[in-house]
Short mmCIF file of C-alpha atoms in Angstrom, two decimals:
data_model
loop_
_atom_site.label_atom_id
_atom_site.label_comp_id
_atom_site.label_asym_id
_atom_site.label_seq_id
_atom_site.Cartn_x
_atom_site.Cartn_y
_atom_site.Cartn_z
CA ALA A 1 110.64 122.53 140.42
CA GLY A 2 114.29 122.47 139.40
CA ASP A 3 116.02 124.50 136.76
CA PHE A 4 115.04 124.30 133.13
CA VAL A 5 116.97 121.34 131.70
CA GLY A 6 115.95 121.51 128.05
CA ASN A 7 113.66 119.58 125.80
CA ILE A 8 114.65 116.29 124.20
CA THR A 9 113.32 115.62 120.71
CA LYS A 10 112.98 112.06 119.43
CA GLU A 11 111.61 110.67 116.18
CA VAL A 12 109.84 107.31 116.10
CA HIS A 13 108.64 105.34 113.07
CA LEU A 14 105.23 103.66 113.25
CA GLY A 15 103.60 101.15 110.95
CA ILE A 16 100.60 102.20 108.85
CA LEU A 17 98.14 100.29 111.06
CA GLU A 18 99.52 101.98 114.19
CA PHE A 19 98.48 105.38 112.79
CA LEU A 20 95.00 104.06 112.02
CA ARG A 21 94.36 101.94 115.12
CA GLY A 22 96.59 103.62 117.70
CA THR A 23 99.31 102.08 119.84
CA ARG A 24 101.24 102.43 123.11
CA LEU A 25 104.93 103.24 123.26
CA GLU A 26 107.44 103.14 126.09
CA VAL A 27 109.70 106.20 125.94
CA ARG A 28 113.00 105.75 127.80
CA VAL A 29 115.33 108.69 128.34
CA ASN A 30 118.99 108.13 129.16
CA ASP A 31 120.18 111.58 130.19
CA ALA A 32 123.91 111.86 130.90
CA ASP A 33 123.17 114.98 133.01
CA ASN A 34 120.86 112.95 135.29
CA PRO A 35 122.24 109.39 135.37
CA ASP A 36 120.49 108.58 138.72
CA VAL A 37 116.99 109.25 137.38
CA ALA A 38 115.34 106.42 135.45
CA GLU A 39 113.05 108.14 132.99
CA ILE A 40 110.41 105.86 131.48
CA TYR A 41 107.20 107.37 130.13
CA GLU A 42 104.20 105.76 128.48
CA LEU A 43 103.00 107.45 125.32
CA ILE A 44 99.57 106.56 123.98
CA ILE A 45 99.20 107.21 120.26
CA PRO A 46 95.45 107.60 119.67
CA PRO A 47 93.71 106.04 116.65
CA GLU A 48 93.61 108.22 113.51
CA THR A 49 96.91 109.98 114.31
CA ALA A 50 98.47 111.79 111.34
CA PRO A 51 102.10 111.17 110.32
CA GLY A 52 104.27 114.07 111.52
CA THR A 53 102.27 114.59 114.74
CA ARG A 54 104.34 115.72 117.75
CA PHE A 55 103.62 114.56 121.29
CA LYS A 56 104.91 116.52 124.29
CA ILE A 57 105.61 114.47 127.42
CA PRO A 58 106.40 116.45 130.60
CA ARG A 59 109.62 115.14 132.19
CA ALA A 60 109.93 114.23 135.88
CA GLU A 61 109.41 117.30 138.07
CA LYS A 62 112.86 117.11 139.66
CA LEU A 63 114.29 117.57 136.12
CA GLY A 64 112.72 121.00 135.73
CA ARG A 65 110.04 122.16 133.35
CA SER A 66 111.21 120.35 130.25
CA PHE A 67 109.63 117.90 127.86
CA VAL A 68 110.34 114.88 125.73
CA ILE A 69 108.97 115.73 122.30
CA VAL A 70 108.19 112.66 120.20
CA ARG A 71 107.48 113.06 116.48
CA VAL A 72 105.82 110.11 114.74
CA LYS A 73 106.73 109.24 111.15
CA ALA A 74 105.54 106.43 108.90
CA GLN A 75 107.90 103.55 108.37
CA PRO A 76 108.05 102.13 104.84
CA ASP A 77 105.70 99.25 104.22
CA PHE A 78 106.08 96.33 101.81
CA ARG A 79 102.86 97.30 99.97
CA PHE A 80 102.59 101.06 100.33
CA LYS A 81 104.84 104.10 99.98
CA VAL A 82 103.82 106.96 102.25
CA ARG A 83 103.73 110.56 100.93
CA GLY A 84 102.29 112.81 103.63
CA SER A 85 98.86 111.31 104.30
CA ASP A 86 98.61 109.62 100.88
CA LEU A 87 99.51 106.00 100.27
CA ARG A 88 100.91 104.84 96.92
CA CYS A 89 101.08 101.33 95.50
CA ASP A 90 101.16 99.46 92.21
CA LEU A 91 98.08 97.67 90.87
CA LYS A 92 98.98 94.80 88.55
CA ILE A 93 96.31 93.98 85.99
CA SER A 94 96.21 91.94 82.78
CA SER A 95 96.31 93.70 79.42
CA GLN A 96 92.78 92.33 78.78
CA ARG A 97 91.52 94.03 81.97
CA ALA A 98 93.26 97.25 80.88
CA ALA A 99 91.59 97.10 77.45
CA GLN A 100 88.11 96.05 78.60
CA GLY A 101 87.94 97.75 82.01
CA GLY A 102 86.11 96.14 84.91
CA VAL A 103 86.45 95.67 88.64
CA GLU A 104 89.55 94.60 90.60
CA SER A 105 89.68 93.75 94.30
CA VAL A 106 92.43 95.55 96.22
CA ARG A 107 93.50 95.23 99.87
CA SER A 108 93.45 98.58 101.69
CA ALA A 109 95.83 99.76 104.43
CA THR A 110 93.45 98.38 107.07
CA GLY A 111 93.36 94.96 105.36
CA ASN A 112 89.79 95.33 104.03
CA PHE A 113 89.13 94.60 100.39
CA LEU A 114 88.10 97.50 98.17
CA ARG A 115 86.41 97.22 94.78
CA VAL A 116 88.26 99.36 92.25
CA GLN A 117 86.62 100.32 88.96
CA ILE A 118 89.17 100.05 86.13
CA PRO A 119 88.26 102.33 83.19
CA LYS A 120 88.39 100.89 79.64
CA LYS A 121 91.68 101.42 77.76
CA ILE A 122 93.62 102.49 80.85
CA SER A 123 97.31 102.74 80.07
CA ARG A 124 100.44 101.72 81.95
CA ASN A 125 101.51 104.08 84.76
CA GLU A 126 98.11 105.80 84.91
CA ILE A 127 96.99 106.54 88.46
CA ILE A 128 93.68 105.54 90.01
CA ARG A 129 92.85 107.57 93.14
CA LEU A 130 90.66 106.20 95.93
CA ALA A 131 89.74 109.22 98.06
CA GLY A 132 89.86 108.79 101.84
CA GLU A 133 91.71 105.43 101.84
CA GLY A 134 95.08 106.85 102.98
CA LEU A 135 96.45 107.84 106.38
CA PRO A 136 94.86 110.40 108.70
CA LYS A 137 95.46 114.08 107.86
CA PRO A 138 96.65 116.55 110.52
CA ARG A 139 93.41 118.58 110.41
CA GLY A 140 91.02 115.65 110.10
CA GLY A 141 89.93 113.40 107.28
CA ARG A 142 92.10 110.91 105.48
CA GLY A 143 94.54 111.04 102.59
CA ASP A 144 94.05 109.08 99.38
CA LEU A 145 95.21 105.72 98.05
CA LEU A 146 96.95 106.21 94.70
CA MET A 147 97.41 103.09 92.58
CA ARG A 148 99.73 103.07 89.58
CA ILE A 149 98.61 100.68 86.83
CA ILE A 150 101.17 97.99 85.95
CA TYR A 151 100.50 95.30 83.36
CA ARG A 152 101.05 91.75 84.48
CA PRO A 153 103.30 89.95 81.99
CA GLU A 154 101.44 87.24 80.15
CA VAL A 155 103.28 83.96 79.78
CA ARG A 156 102.20 81.22 77.40
CA ILE A 157 103.89 77.84 77.45
CA THR A 158 103.41 75.42 74.59
CA ARG A 159 104.91 72.01 74.06
CA GLN A 160 107.35 71.57 71.21
CA ARG A 161 106.58 68.50 69.17
CA GLY A 162 109.15 65.82 68.44
CA ARG A 163 111.60 66.56 71.25
#
């Protein structure tokens, strides 16, 4: 083996489903110190990987005993905000549903529909927590899905007579 070259650290953003289902990445290294060596490594992200996980890829032997360290982070999603392993979103309901309570159907991070029990007289900005419906946690298990209650504006349109 050659001399110790030094580790290279890289951050990559993955979509929510990629953390849950896993994915494959191609890691290319362009090292000015070794322009003749084409460094391309395959990195397999296993299903149920937690955000913040670091992967250590050994570099080509002729480059010494160094590694490419890849840290995976969650990229923002149009429906969910990511906080650690928890997912946050807004749940829009009518003021009647808020007053009376009942069940709403919500799409989870995996795309499945979840039945959410809305308590009677829930107020704006209250949070409903669905345990275990978030992203994987570093030491096993899953984070939670936190839904903030938003009232849907009610619009009534009536015809004006005589115009």
